[in-house]
Structure formats: C-alpha cells, structure tokens
Amino acid sequence: MKPILELSGIYYSYHTTEGETPVLSNISFALGKGEFLAIVGPSGCGKSTLLSIIAGLLEPERGLIKFDGKYHQECPPGIGYMLQHDHLFEWRNVYQNVTLGLEIQKQLTPRSKAKAMELLKTYGLDRFKNSRPSELSGGMRQRAALIRTLVMEPDILLLDEPFSALDYQTRLTVGDDIGQILRKEHRTAILVTHDLSEAISLADRIIIMSPRPATIKQKVALTFQLEQDTPLHRRNATEFKNYFNLIWEEINNNE
Amino acid sequence: MNDLSNSQIAFLDACRKHRRIVHISRIAIFLSFLFLWEFSANTGIIDSFIFSSPSKIALCFWEMSLDGSIFVHIGTTLYETILSFFLVTFISIVVAVLLWFNRKFSEILDPYLVVLNSLPKSALAPLLIVWLGATPLTIIVAGISVAIFGSILNIYSSFSQVDPESLKLIYTLRGTRRHALTKVVIPSSIPAIINTMKVNIGLCLVGVIIGEFLAARNGLGYLIIYSSQVFKMDWLLMSLVLLCIMAIGLYAVIGIFERRYQR
C-alpha cells in the first residue's frame, strides 16, 4: 500500500533567548490510507509540535514530509486539524461555527452547506444549529468542533488530545462514539494522546515516543480478534490488557 | 410558576425591598440637596450671589431658552464632543489594527504611546491654539487628544490578549492573518471596544471643555469661563448642571448600544 503521508528524519527545536530546546529528533514514519494511528508519550514530549509540523503550521529544522508521494510546498491541502479545546466562538451560532472553515476558504456552496447540515444530523446536533456554543454540553461542543474539521473533507485528520478537556464519563462516551464513526468511515487519522487506553481502543497502530527530545521508541500494531471491532468491545477484550502492559512498560522504561 | 414556596416569596420580597431602598435613597439625596441649597440661599446662610440657587438656575435656563442662546451653546458642545468621539473611536481601531498586524512596529511605538498617554493633555491646548487658531477645529483636536492614546493602548492590548490557540484554529483552517483579525480578534474585542468607548465619551467631553475654555465663542466651556469672569454665577452653575445632564445622556446612549450588542 502506498503511504498517504511519509515523514523522514524530522528534527525540531524551540528557540528562546535562554537557549535552544530540542523537541523532536529523527522522527520517521509512514501512514497508510484509512489507517488510524495513535501517538503516545509523556506529556510535553513534543507530540503536539509534531502535529503542527504535519499540518504545515511549523517548519521542521531538518527532514522531509511527503503527501501522496509528493513533497509539499507551504500548506499541504487536505489536512484537518482538531485542537485540544473546541474554540467554538460565542459570537457565532453552532452552524456558523462549523462552517467557519468553509467561510474562510470561500467554499460556502449549496453542496458544502448541505454537507454541513448532514454532518450535524449524523452527530445529533441538527436541533442545536441555531444555538450558541455555551448552550451545548462538553461532548456536544467537541462533536461540533469535529464537524468543523470534517466538513472541509480532509484526507488526513489530526486529533490533538481532542477529548482531554472533557470529564471522564463524557470522555469515554464521546471518545468511543467519535472513534467509532471515524473508523467506520475509514478515515485516515493521527491521534495524539497521553491516555493509553484511549489510544489502544481506537488505533490500528501505536507509536510510542520518548521524553524530550522525542524519538520514536517503538511502533506497535494492534490486532484484536473481535467480531465487532468497536472501542467499547476492545476495552473488554483480553488483548487490551496485554497491549496496555506492553506499552506502559515501554513508556516507563527510560534507560 | 404560581406555587412559589414561602421562602422563595420571602427572598423575592427582600430583593424588591432592597431595590426600593436604593432607589428612594438616591432620589431623597438629590431632593434634599436641592432643598437645602434653595433654603440656605433664601435665608441668607450662604451668599446666593456666589452660590446661586436651584430656582435661580432654573429661571436663568428659562430666560436663555426663550432667546434660544442656550441651545446654541449646548449644540456646539454636543456636536464637538460627538464628532471627536467618533474620530477617536475610528482612528484608535484603525491604529490598533495596524499595530496588531506588525509586532515590530508596535514594539517600536510603545514607549511613545505610553508617554503621550500620560502627558496632561490640557497642557497641549495652548499649543493647539497657536498652531490651529481659535477655531472649532482646535476644540475637536483637543477633544481627540485627551482620549486617543489611552484608547489605542486599550484596544491594542485587548487585541493582543486573544487566546493564541483560537488564532491557531484559524491557521489550521488555512486562514490568513487577515482572517484571524476579522473572524477572531475583532469579534472577541467588541466588549473591550465598547468599554473603551464608554471611557472615551467622558474624556472627549473633558477635552472639548478645555478647548472651549481657551478658544471658543460658543459652547458650555466658553459659557463657564465667560460667566466666571463677569461673576454671573447663575450662568456658571447652570452650565455645570447642563454638563452633568449631557454626560449622563451620552453615557446612556452607549449603554443602549451595548445592550443591543449583547442581545
């Protein structure tokens, strides 16, 4: 399978007047079409920085990124980036919030508007399209933020701890809920998280990063013998515990 | 809604009572002040030539409104204040946007803005008269000069306090810095802009009165200076009362604007 995204030898450092902090060191991996990749690692290890580089918001100091076998100039097309907080704007209603990207890209066509409405319906938000974001619950806000990303029809979805701002119960339901939809639609996605069980229940493959400066410690492919491969079923499978222990040890093993 | 519990009724009653006391006390202070002033002026406790009295002020207003002269003064001051207020609001938003677009530019100009903001603007008025002459232009520039620097600093600081993550969102949607400005920075700064406007309207009035003290043939500021020179204390105090009313009115207009925005 030809990878849709390919990173080779990515290096990145933060610069302040006090000095230089190396953040990423020799990061290389490839992502296949339809693959759901999770990146785990200790907090502050540069996971979000990596996503920003893939999204083209930051320029790597060294290394190359290929999309669909081509090196990109400037901003790569077809990347949807979902941030940690929903950042729904209170001065726009839910519909205006989810179509913000279309508005910026000047793509507010009847077709894209219909797409937005359809997504609102899929995620159970069509009744709230004229509401203010503050009237939504945490889970609903996160779903609205996801729609805002999906309506741009991205080829690759970047998820930066998208559930971490939610309380534990909502997080489980919304995480499983959204994860299931994304998997069912065979979206290509990269999920960054420090929650191991979230990563294991959602991903096809996990990349474990070391503390700063982050290198790739190990890549773990996940296979579950399940009739219905849903996040919730995975949490109850026997493989789940094995993977958890494996990854846990790998993260805490810091020689 | 009809079956409120006793404790809820008691609570609502207490609230209503509190509001009523605040209201009545405010009016009572005003009326007793008027009464005390009138009474002590009439009985000679204070010299009514120097302190005037409410009835003399009212009479004076009546006489001046018969010949219409007072409306010329009010109109002049009001026109100059509102014009300088709009210019201040417009200029400071434009300058704040320019500063936001260019961080280097804003860092270079920062000390100048701070110094100009802390400079007592009344000291500029004589300079403006020499440069611009004793014209309405001088007075409007004086009104602008009092408010403009603080206004730029306030609006710019609100612009630069926008959550960087919200801006990042715009960039992840492949927006430009211009999109960040129009979709996030300005909408999120509207409350701060309205608050700045509230401060500005008062400051513009101050600036216009200073200007009128020195360079006017009309306006309430001119009336105040003229009447103090010829010892017409009725005129002077009436002008002060009118200024109070004008300030309340202008502030209320912005309040209406603010409530409309919040809805």
Short mmCIF file of C-alpha atoms in Angstrom, two decimals:
data_model
loop_
_atom_site.label_atom_id
_atom_site.label_comp_id
_atom_site.label_asym_id
_atom_site.label_seq_id
_atom_site.Cartn_x
_atom_site.Cartn_y
_atom_site.Cartn_z
CA MET A 1 0.00 0.00 0.00
CA LYS A 2 1.36 3.40 -0.96
CA PRO A 3 1.50 5.64 2.13
CA ILE A 4 -0.58 8.80 2.08
CA LEU A 5 1.84 10.51 4.45
CA GLU A 6 5.52 9.92 4.91
CA LEU A 7 7.83 11.61 7.43
CA SER A 8 11.57 11.09 7.25
CA GLY A 9 14.15 12.38 9.70
CA ILE A 10 12.17 15.24 11.21
CA TYR A 11 14.09 17.45 13.67
CA TYR A 12 12.67 20.43 15.52
CA SER A 13 13.88 22.76 18.30
CA TYR A 14 12.32 25.61 20.21
CA HIS A 15 14.41 28.73 20.50
CA THR A 16 14.28 31.27 23.32
CA THR A 17 16.84 33.84 24.41
CA GLU A 18 17.77 31.48 27.26
CA GLY A 19 18.73 28.79 24.80
CA GLU A 20 17.66 26.05 22.49
CA THR A 21 15.39 23.14 23.44
CA PRO A 22 15.49 20.19 21.09
CA VAL A 23 11.96 18.80 20.86
CA LEU A 24 11.88 16.27 18.05
CA SER A 25 14.79 14.16 17.00
CA ASN A 26 14.85 11.97 13.90
CA ILE A 27 11.15 11.19 13.63
CA SER A 28 10.26 8.96 10.70
CA PHE A 29 7.08 7.04 9.99
CA ALA A 30 4.59 6.38 7.23
CA LEU A 31 0.81 6.38 7.32
CA GLY A 32 -1.35 4.27 5.03
CA LYS A 33 -4.67 5.38 3.62
CA GLY A 34 -7.51 4.57 6.01
CA GLU A 35 -5.13 3.90 8.85
CA PHE A 36 -5.82 5.14 12.39
CA LEU A 37 -2.52 5.93 14.08
CA ALA A 38 -2.12 6.89 17.72
CA ILE A 39 0.96 8.63 19.08
CA VAL A 40 1.51 8.26 22.82
CA GLY A 41 4.22 9.59 25.05
CA PRO A 42 4.85 11.53 28.24
CA SER A 43 3.30 14.97 28.40
CA GLY A 44 5.42 17.77 26.95
CA CYS A 45 7.38 15.40 24.74
CA GLY A 46 6.52 17.25 21.55
CA LYS A 47 3.51 15.30 20.28
CA SER A 48 1.54 18.45 19.51
CA THR A 49 4.57 20.01 17.86
CA LEU A 50 4.73 17.03 15.55
CA LEU A 51 1.09 17.54 14.53
CA SER A 52 1.72 21.24 13.91
CA ILE A 53 4.59 20.31 11.63
CA ILE A 54 2.45 17.84 9.70
CA ALA A 55 -0.28 20.48 9.38
CA GLY A 56 2.27 22.92 7.99
CA LEU A 57 1.94 25.42 10.84
CA LEU A 58 5.59 24.89 11.82
CA GLU A 59 8.58 24.33 9.60
CA PRO A 60 10.84 21.41 10.60
CA GLU A 61 14.53 22.27 11.00
CA ARG A 62 15.51 19.14 9.12
CA GLY A 63 13.65 16.33 7.47
CA LEU A 64 11.11 15.82 4.74
CA ILE A 65 7.36 15.29 4.60
CA LYS A 66 5.70 13.62 1.62
CA PHE A 67 1.97 13.62 0.92
CA ASP A 68 0.77 11.05 -1.56
CA GLY A 69 4.38 10.57 -2.62
CA LYS A 70 4.90 14.31 -3.29
CA TYR A 71 6.89 16.82 -1.28
CA HIS A 72 4.68 19.70 -0.30
CA GLN A 73 5.25 23.40 -0.58
CA GLU A 74 3.89 25.60 2.19
CA CYS A 75 0.49 24.48 3.46
CA PRO A 76 -0.47 20.94 2.47
CA PRO A 77 -4.03 20.53 1.28
CA GLY A 78 -6.43 18.04 2.75
CA ILE A 79 -5.33 18.14 6.35
CA GLY A 80 -7.92 18.60 9.08
CA TYR A 81 -6.59 19.53 12.49
CA MET A 82 -8.71 19.19 15.61
CA LEU A 83 -7.27 21.02 18.61
CA GLN A 84 -7.43 20.13 22.28
CA HIS A 85 -10.09 22.73 23.06
CA ASP A 86 -13.09 23.23 20.84
CA HIS A 87 -12.61 27.01 20.36
CA LEU A 88 -16.21 27.45 19.32
CA PHE A 89 -16.83 31.19 19.10
CA GLU A 90 -19.62 32.56 21.22
CA TRP A 91 -20.46 35.28 18.69
CA ARG A 92 -21.40 32.64 16.13
CA ASN A 93 -24.12 30.05 16.43
CA VAL A 94 -23.33 26.35 16.07
CA TYR A 95 -23.99 26.29 12.33
CA GLN A 96 -21.84 29.38 11.74
CA ASN A 97 -19.11 27.80 13.86
CA VAL A 98 -19.00 24.54 11.92
CA THR A 99 -18.94 26.38 8.60
CA LEU A 100 -16.11 28.73 9.69
CA GLY A 101 -13.54 26.81 7.64
CA LEU A 102 -15.75 26.87 4.54
CA GLU A 103 -16.26 30.60 5.03
CA ILE A 104 -12.50 31.22 5.27
CA GLN A 105 -11.82 29.05 2.22
CA LYS A 106 -14.68 30.73 0.33
CA GLN A 107 -16.29 27.32 -0.21
CA LEU A 108 -19.76 28.10 1.12
CA THR A 109 -21.60 26.45 -1.76
CA PRO A 110 -25.05 24.83 -1.58
CA ARG A 111 -23.29 21.48 -1.70
CA SER A 112 -20.95 22.18 1.21
CA LYS A 113 -23.81 23.71 3.23
CA ALA A 114 -25.82 20.54 2.68
CA LYS A 115 -22.79 18.54 3.79
CA ALA A 116 -22.57 20.58 6.99
CA MET A 117 -26.26 20.00 7.70
CA GLU A 118 -25.87 16.29 7.04
CA LEU A 119 -22.94 16.06 9.47
CA LEU A 120 -24.87 17.99 12.11
CA LYS A 121 -27.62 15.41 11.73
CA THR A 122 -25.19 12.46 11.88
CA TYR A 123 -23.72 13.75 15.13
CA GLY A 124 -27.09 14.63 16.64
CA LEU A 125 -26.61 18.40 16.61
CA ASP A 126 -29.15 19.47 13.98
CA ARG A 127 -31.59 20.64 16.66
CA PHE A 128 -28.89 22.97 18.02
CA LYS A 129 -27.73 24.56 14.78
CA ASN A 130 -29.06 27.96 15.82
CA SER A 131 -27.91 27.70 19.44
CA ARG A 132 -24.96 29.49 20.95
CA PRO A 133 -22.00 27.22 21.79
CA SER A 134 -22.47 27.94 25.52
CA GLU A 135 -25.81 26.13 25.38
CA LEU A 136 -24.10 22.87 24.38
CA SER A 137 -22.64 20.26 26.72
CA GLY A 138 -18.92 19.48 26.64
CA GLY A 139 -19.42 16.40 24.48
CA MET A 140 -21.66 18.24 22.03
CA ARG A 141 -19.12 21.06 21.74
CA GLN A 142 -16.42 18.55 20.90
CA ARG A 143 -18.64 16.97 18.26
CA ALA A 144 -19.30 20.42 16.76
CA ALA A 145 -15.54 21.01 16.64
CA LEU A 146 -15.13 17.68 14.85
CA ILE A 147 -17.79 18.61 12.29
CA ARG A 148 -16.00 21.92 11.69
CA THR A 149 -12.93 19.83 10.74
CA LEU A 150 -14.75 17.10 8.79
CA VAL A 151 -16.83 19.47 6.67
CA MET A 152 -13.60 20.51 4.93
CA GLU A 153 -13.37 16.88 3.73
CA PRO A 154 -9.78 16.32 4.84
CA ASP A 155 -7.73 13.39 3.57
CA ILE A 156 -5.89 13.16 6.87
CA LEU A 157 -7.35 14.02 10.24
CA LEU A 158 -5.04 15.22 13.03
CA LEU A 159 -6.51 14.87 16.53
CA ASP A 160 -4.59 16.61 19.31
CA GLU A 161 -5.91 15.15 22.58
CA PRO A 162 -9.39 16.07 21.43
CA PHE A 163 -11.13 14.51 24.42
CA SER A 164 -8.81 15.57 27.22
CA ALA A 165 -10.83 18.66 28.15
CA LEU A 166 -13.90 16.52 28.87
CA ASP A 167 -14.80 14.91 32.18
CA TYR A 168 -14.08 11.21 32.44
CA GLN A 169 -17.54 9.85 31.71
CA THR A 170 -18.20 12.14 28.73
CA ARG A 171 -14.73 11.39 27.52
CA LEU A 172 -15.39 7.66 27.37
CA THR A 173 -18.72 8.00 25.59
CA VAL A 174 -17.68 10.78 23.20
CA GLY A 175 -14.31 9.16 22.55
CA ASP A 176 -15.89 5.82 21.73
CA ASP A 177 -18.69 7.49 19.81
CA ILE A 178 -16.45 9.63 17.62
CA GLY A 179 -13.86 6.90 17.30
CA GLN A 180 -16.46 4.50 16.03
CA ILE A 181 -17.73 6.94 13.38
CA LEU A 182 -14.19 7.69 12.19
CA ARG A 183 -13.29 4.00 11.98
CA LYS A 184 -16.49 3.11 10.22
CA GLU A 185 -15.83 5.76 7.57
CA HIS A 186 -12.22 4.52 7.25
CA ARG A 187 -10.80 7.95 7.87
CA THR A 188 -7.05 8.35 7.87
CA ALA A 189 -6.24 9.83 11.24
CA ILE A 190 -3.43 10.57 13.66
CA LEU A 191 -4.48 10.76 17.30
CA VAL A 192 -2.14 12.28 19.84
CA THR A 193 -2.90 11.39 23.43
CA HIS A 194 -1.34 10.54 26.76
CA ASP A 195 -4.27 8.27 27.61
CA LEU A 196 -3.09 4.75 26.77
CA SER A 197 -6.49 3.10 26.97
CA GLU A 198 -7.90 5.69 24.58
CA ALA A 199 -5.10 5.01 22.14
CA ILE A 200 -5.48 1.23 22.35
CA SER A 201 -9.25 1.30 21.99
CA LEU A 202 -9.16 3.49 18.86
CA ALA A 203 -6.00 2.91 16.85
CA ASP A 204 -4.70 0.41 14.31
CA ARG A 205 -1.15 1.19 15.24
CA ILE A 206 0.57 3.00 18.10
CA ILE A 207 3.79 4.96 18.02
CA ILE A 208 5.47 5.40 21.40
CA MET A 209 7.61 8.47 21.85
CA SER A 210 10.37 9.04 24.40
CA PRO A 211 10.63 12.11 26.66
CA ARG A 212 12.11 15.28 25.15
CA PRO A 213 13.90 15.37 22.78
CA ALA A 214 11.40 12.90 21.42
CA THR A 215 12.45 9.96 19.35
CA ILE A 216 10.28 7.05 18.29
CA LYS A 217 10.81 4.29 20.85
CA GLN A 218 8.61 1.67 19.35
CA LYS A 219 5.76 1.06 16.92
CA VAL A 220 3.08 -1.38 17.98
CA ALA A 221 0.50 -2.75 15.54
CA LEU A 222 -2.79 -3.60 17.24
CA THR A 223 -4.85 -6.62 16.22
CA PHE A 224 -7.98 -7.69 18.00
CA GLN A 225 -9.86 -10.93 17.44
CA LEU A 226 -13.30 -9.36 17.66
CA GLU A 227 -16.49 -9.83 15.70
CA GLN A 228 -17.35 -6.20 16.17
CA ASP A 229 -14.23 -4.10 16.42
CA THR A 230 -15.60 -1.12 18.36
CA PRO A 231 -13.75 0.89 21.01
CA LEU A 232 -16.04 -0.42 23.72
CA HIS A 233 -15.61 -4.04 22.73
CA ARG A 234 -11.89 -3.55 22.59
CA ARG A 235 -11.78 -2.34 26.16
CA ASN A 236 -13.22 -5.69 27.27
CA ALA A 237 -11.02 -7.86 25.07
CA THR A 238 -8.14 -9.86 26.56
CA GLU A 239 -5.66 -8.35 24.12
CA PHE A 240 -6.42 -4.95 25.58
CA LYS A 241 -4.69 -5.68 28.88
CA ASN A 242 -1.67 -7.20 27.16
CA TYR A 243 -1.21 -4.22 24.89
CA PHE A 244 -1.70 -1.89 27.82
CA ASN A 245 1.04 -3.56 29.87
CA LEU A 246 3.36 -3.71 26.90
CA ILE A 247 3.02 -0.02 26.12
CA TRP A 248 3.04 1.01 29.75
CA GLU A 249 6.35 -0.74 30.28
CA GLU A 250 7.78 0.75 27.12
CA ILE A 251 6.88 4.29 28.23
CA ASN A 252 8.24 3.90 31.75
CA ASN A 253 11.40 2.16 30.67
CA ASN A 254 13.75 5.13 30.42
CA GLU A 255 17.29 3.94 30.09
CA MET B 1 -44.77 29.44 38.33
CA ASN B 2 -47.68 30.22 40.64
CA ASP B 3 -46.86 27.94 43.53
CA LEU B 4 -43.73 29.55 44.92
CA SER B 5 -42.57 28.34 48.29
CA ASN B 6 -42.75 30.71 51.25
CA SER B 7 -39.00 31.02 51.47
CA GLN B 8 -38.82 31.96 47.78
CA ILE B 9 -41.53 34.61 48.28
CA ALA B 10 -39.66 35.98 51.27
CA PHE B 11 -36.46 36.09 49.25
CA LEU B 12 -38.13 37.92 46.35
CA ASP B 13 -39.68 40.37 48.79
CA ALA B 14 -36.29 41.07 50.34
CA CYS B 15 -34.85 41.70 46.87
CA ARG B 16 -37.65 44.08 45.99
CA LYS B 17 -37.29 45.90 49.28
CA HIS B 18 -33.54 46.28 48.76
CA ARG B 19 -34.08 47.75 45.30
CA ARG B 20 -36.74 50.13 46.59
CA ILE B 21 -34.49 51.41 49.39
CA VAL B 22 -31.64 52.05 46.95
CA HIS B 23 -33.97 53.87 44.57
CA ILE B 24 -35.71 56.01 47.18
CA SER B 25 -32.44 56.91 48.88
CA ARG B 26 -30.95 58.12 45.62
CA ILE B 27 -33.91 60.40 44.91
CA ALA B 28 -34.05 61.55 48.55
CA ILE B 29 -30.39 62.64 48.50
CA PHE B 30 -31.00 64.61 45.32
CA LEU B 31 -34.16 66.31 46.58
CA SER B 32 -32.75 67.16 49.99
CA PHE B 33 -29.64 68.60 48.37
CA LEU B 34 -31.81 70.81 46.17
CA PHE B 35 -33.97 71.79 49.12
CA LEU B 36 -31.03 72.56 51.40
CA TRP B 37 -29.37 74.64 48.70
CA GLU B 38 -32.53 76.60 47.95
CA PHE B 39 -33.37 77.04 51.63
CA SER B 40 -29.93 78.24 52.72
CA ALA B 41 -29.70 80.59 49.74
CA ASN B 42 -33.08 82.12 50.53
CA THR B 43 -32.45 82.52 54.24
CA GLY B 44 -29.01 84.01 53.70
CA ILE B 45 -27.00 81.17 55.26
CA ILE B 46 -24.98 81.13 52.04
CA ASP B 47 -24.49 84.08 49.72
CA SER B 48 -26.79 83.47 46.75
CA PHE B 49 -24.70 85.84 44.64
CA ILE B 50 -21.78 83.43 44.87
CA PHE B 51 -23.58 80.09 45.31
CA SER B 52 -26.69 80.83 43.26
CA SER B 53 -29.72 78.62 43.97
CA PRO B 54 -31.77 75.96 42.16
CA SER B 55 -34.59 78.38 41.41
CA LYS B 56 -32.22 81.00 40.03
CA ILE B 57 -30.58 78.37 37.84
CA ALA B 58 -33.96 77.23 36.55
CA LEU B 59 -35.02 80.81 35.89
CA CYS B 60 -31.75 81.52 34.13
CA PHE B 61 -32.23 78.46 31.93
CA TRP B 62 -35.76 79.56 31.12
CA GLU B 63 -34.61 83.05 30.08
CA MET B 64 -31.79 81.71 27.93
CA SER B 65 -34.02 79.18 26.25
CA LEU B 66 -36.51 81.93 25.36
CA ASP B 67 -33.93 83.65 23.21
CA GLY B 68 -32.54 80.27 22.15
CA SER B 69 -28.95 81.17 23.06
CA ILE B 70 -28.53 78.27 25.46
CA PHE B 71 -29.34 75.77 22.73
CA VAL B 72 -26.56 77.19 20.58
CA HIS B 73 -24.11 76.58 23.43
CA ILE B 74 -25.40 73.07 24.16
CA GLY B 75 -25.49 72.20 20.49
CA THR B 76 -21.93 73.41 19.91
CA THR B 77 -20.50 71.41 22.79
CA LEU B 78 -22.54 68.34 21.90
CA TYR B 79 -21.54 68.48 18.24
CA GLU B 80 -17.86 68.90 19.04
CA THR B 81 -17.92 66.11 21.62
CA ILE B 82 -19.70 63.61 19.39
CA LEU B 83 -17.51 64.42 16.39
CA SER B 84 -14.29 63.99 18.36
CA PHE B 85 -15.69 60.81 19.95
CA PHE B 86 -16.36 59.23 16.55
CA LEU B 87 -12.97 60.29 15.26
CA VAL B 88 -11.25 58.86 18.36
CA THR B 89 -13.11 55.55 18.05
CA PHE B 90 -12.38 55.24 14.35
CA ILE B 91 -8.72 56.30 14.50
CA SER B 92 -7.91 54.15 17.52
CA ILE B 93 -9.41 51.00 15.98
CA VAL B 94 -7.51 51.58 12.75
CA VAL B 95 -4.23 52.25 14.58
CA ALA B 96 -4.74 49.23 16.87
CA VAL B 97 -5.29 47.02 13.81
CA LEU B 98 -2.09 48.32 12.23
CA LEU B 99 -0.16 47.72 15.45
CA TRP B 100 -1.60 44.20 15.67
CA PHE B 101 -0.54 43.41 12.12
CA ASN B 102 3.04 44.44 12.72
CA ARG B 103 4.51 43.41 16.05
CA LYS B 104 7.83 45.13 15.39
CA PHE B 105 6.05 48.38 14.63
CA SER B 106 4.01 48.17 17.85
CA GLU B 107 7.08 47.43 19.95
CA ILE B 108 8.91 50.40 18.44
CA LEU B 109 5.99 52.77 19.07
CA ASP B 110 5.10 51.50 22.55
CA PRO B 111 7.16 53.99 24.64
CA TYR B 112 5.87 56.90 22.55
CA LEU B 113 2.27 55.91 23.10
CA VAL B 114 2.84 55.49 26.83
CA VAL B 115 4.46 58.92 27.16
CA LEU B 116 1.81 60.63 25.04
CA ASN B 117 -0.89 58.90 27.08
CA SER B 118 0.49 60.10 30.41
CA LEU B 119 1.11 63.65 29.20
CA PRO B 120 -1.52 66.01 30.67
CA LYS B 121 -3.45 66.95 27.55
CA SER B 122 -4.66 70.28 28.95
CA ALA B 123 -1.05 71.40 28.55
CA LEU B 124 -1.40 70.89 24.81
CA ALA B 125 -4.37 73.23 24.42
CA PRO B 126 -2.37 76.50 24.29
CA LEU B 127 -0.09 74.90 21.70
CA LEU B 128 -3.06 73.86 19.58
CA ILE B 129 -4.43 77.40 19.63
CA VAL B 130 -1.17 78.77 18.27
CA TRP B 131 -0.97 76.09 15.63
CA LEU B 132 -4.59 75.87 14.55
CA GLY B 133 -6.06 79.19 15.68
CA ALA B 134 -9.11 79.82 17.84
CA THR B 135 -11.41 77.70 15.70
CA PRO B 136 -13.76 74.75 16.26
CA LEU B 137 -11.01 72.59 14.72
CA THR B 138 -8.77 73.33 17.72
CA ILE B 139 -11.52 72.26 20.08
CA ILE B 140 -12.18 68.99 18.24
CA VAL B 141 -8.46 68.22 18.14
CA ALA B 142 -8.30 68.96 21.88
CA GLY B 143 -11.16 66.51 22.45
CA ILE B 144 -9.41 63.87 20.38
CA SER B 145 -6.04 64.40 22.03
CA VAL B 146 -7.38 63.65 25.51
CA ALA B 147 -8.83 60.26 24.60
CA ILE B 148 -6.91 58.91 21.63
CA PHE B 149 -3.72 57.49 23.16
CA GLY B 150 -5.37 55.64 26.02
CA SER B 151 -7.96 54.36 23.59
CA ILE B 152 -5.32 52.97 21.21
CA LEU B 153 -3.46 51.30 24.08
CA ASN B 154 -6.64 49.72 25.50
CA ILE B 155 -7.90 48.38 22.19
CA TYR B 156 -4.48 47.12 21.17
CA SER B 157 -3.97 45.34 24.48
CA SER B 158 -7.34 43.66 24.06
CA PHE B 159 -6.31 42.60 20.53
CA SER B 160 -3.07 41.11 21.75
CA GLN B 161 -4.71 39.22 24.61
CA VAL B 162 -6.71 36.99 22.26
CA ASP B 163 -6.05 33.31 23.02
CA PRO B 164 -3.25 32.18 20.67
CA GLU B 165 -4.95 28.80 20.38
CA SER B 166 -8.02 30.48 18.84
CA LEU B 167 -5.72 32.05 16.27
CA LYS B 168 -4.13 28.66 15.68
CA LEU B 169 -7.59 27.33 14.88
CA ILE B 170 -7.89 29.88 12.06
CA TYR B 171 -4.50 28.83 10.72
CA THR B 172 -5.44 25.13 10.87
CA LEU B 173 -8.45 26.03 8.71
CA ARG B 174 -5.86 27.56 6.38
CA GLY B 175 -6.90 31.11 7.13
CA THR B 176 -4.57 34.07 6.86
CA ARG B 177 -3.72 36.71 9.43
CA ARG B 178 -6.45 38.86 7.92
CA HIS B 179 -8.97 36.09 8.65
CA ALA B 180 -7.63 35.86 12.21
CA LEU B 181 -8.31 39.59 12.55
CA THR B 182 -11.83 39.62 11.13
CA LYS B 183 -13.07 36.26 12.45
CA VAL B 184 -11.50 36.20 15.92
CA VAL B 185 -9.60 39.29 17.08
CA ILE B 186 -12.20 41.97 16.35
CA PRO B 187 -15.33 39.99 17.36
CA SER B 188 -13.72 38.92 20.64
CA SER B 189 -12.65 42.50 21.37
CA ILE B 190 -16.07 44.10 20.92
CA PRO B 191 -16.77 44.20 24.70
CA ALA B 192 -13.39 45.85 25.29
CA ILE B 193 -14.06 48.31 22.46
CA ILE B 194 -17.42 49.26 23.98
CA ASN B 195 -15.81 49.75 27.39
CA THR B 196 -13.18 51.97 25.79
CA MET B 197 -15.95 53.93 24.10
CA LYS B 198 -17.58 54.49 27.48
CA VAL B 199 -14.36 55.98 28.81
CA ASN B 200 -13.78 57.95 25.61
CA ILE B 201 -17.09 59.76 25.58
CA GLY B 202 -16.31 61.23 29.02
CA LEU B 203 -12.74 62.08 28.05
CA CYS B 204 -13.82 63.76 24.81
CA LEU B 205 -16.19 65.94 26.79
CA VAL B 206 -13.29 66.91 29.07
CA GLY B 207 -11.12 67.75 26.07
CA VAL B 208 -13.83 69.78 24.37
CA ILE B 209 -14.49 71.82 27.53
CA ILE B 210 -10.75 72.51 27.91
CA GLY B 211 -10.67 73.63 24.30
CA GLU B 212 -13.71 75.84 24.75
CA PHE B 213 -12.15 77.47 27.81
CA LEU B 214 -9.41 78.81 25.60
CA ALA B 215 -10.60 79.06 22.04
CA ALA B 216 -14.34 79.47 21.63
CA ARG B 217 -17.15 81.94 21.13
CA ASN B 218 -19.81 79.32 21.79
CA GLY B 219 -20.31 76.22 23.88
CA LEU B 220 -20.74 75.41 27.53
CA GLY B 221 -17.00 75.67 28.23
CA TYR B 222 -17.00 79.18 26.84
CA LEU B 223 -20.10 80.00 28.90
CA ILE B 224 -18.40 78.76 32.10
CA ILE B 225 -15.24 80.83 31.55
CA TYR B 226 -17.15 83.93 30.46
CA SER B 227 -19.59 83.80 33.37
CA SER B 228 -16.81 83.35 35.94
CA GLN B 229 -15.08 86.43 34.53
CA VAL B 230 -18.21 88.57 34.77
CA PHE B 231 -19.38 86.95 38.05
CA LYS B 232 -22.63 85.60 36.60
CA MET B 233 -22.70 82.61 38.93
CA ASP B 234 -26.18 81.58 37.78
CA TRP B 235 -24.85 81.00 34.31
CA LEU B 236 -21.82 79.13 35.56
CA LEU B 237 -23.71 76.73 37.77
CA MET B 238 -26.40 76.22 35.15
CA SER B 239 -23.67 75.25 32.68
CA LEU B 240 -22.31 72.73 35.17
CA VAL B 241 -25.77 71.23 35.62
CA LEU B 242 -26.21 71.00 31.86
CA LEU B 243 -22.81 69.32 31.53
CA CYS B 244 -23.89 66.72 34.11
CA ILE B 245 -27.06 66.02 32.16
CA MET B 246 -25.14 65.85 28.90
CA ALA B 247 -22.62 63.38 30.34
CA ILE B 248 -25.44 61.17 31.64
CA GLY B 249 -27.19 61.31 28.27
CA LEU B 250 -24.11 60.43 26.21
CA TYR B 251 -23.23 57.58 28.55
CA ALA B 252 -26.79 56.27 28.32
CA VAL B 253 -26.64 56.21 24.51
CA ILE B 254 -23.56 53.96 24.63
CA GLY B 255 -25.33 51.83 27.25
CA ILE B 256 -28.20 51.28 24.79
CA PHE B 257 -25.70 50.36 22.08
CA GLU B 258 -24.03 47.87 24.43
CA ARG B 259 -27.30 46.19 25.40
CA ARG B 260 -28.28 45.89 21.75
CA TYR B 261 -24.97 44.16 21.04
CA GLN B 262 -25.33 41.76 23.97
CA ARG B 263 -28.74 40.58 22.82
#
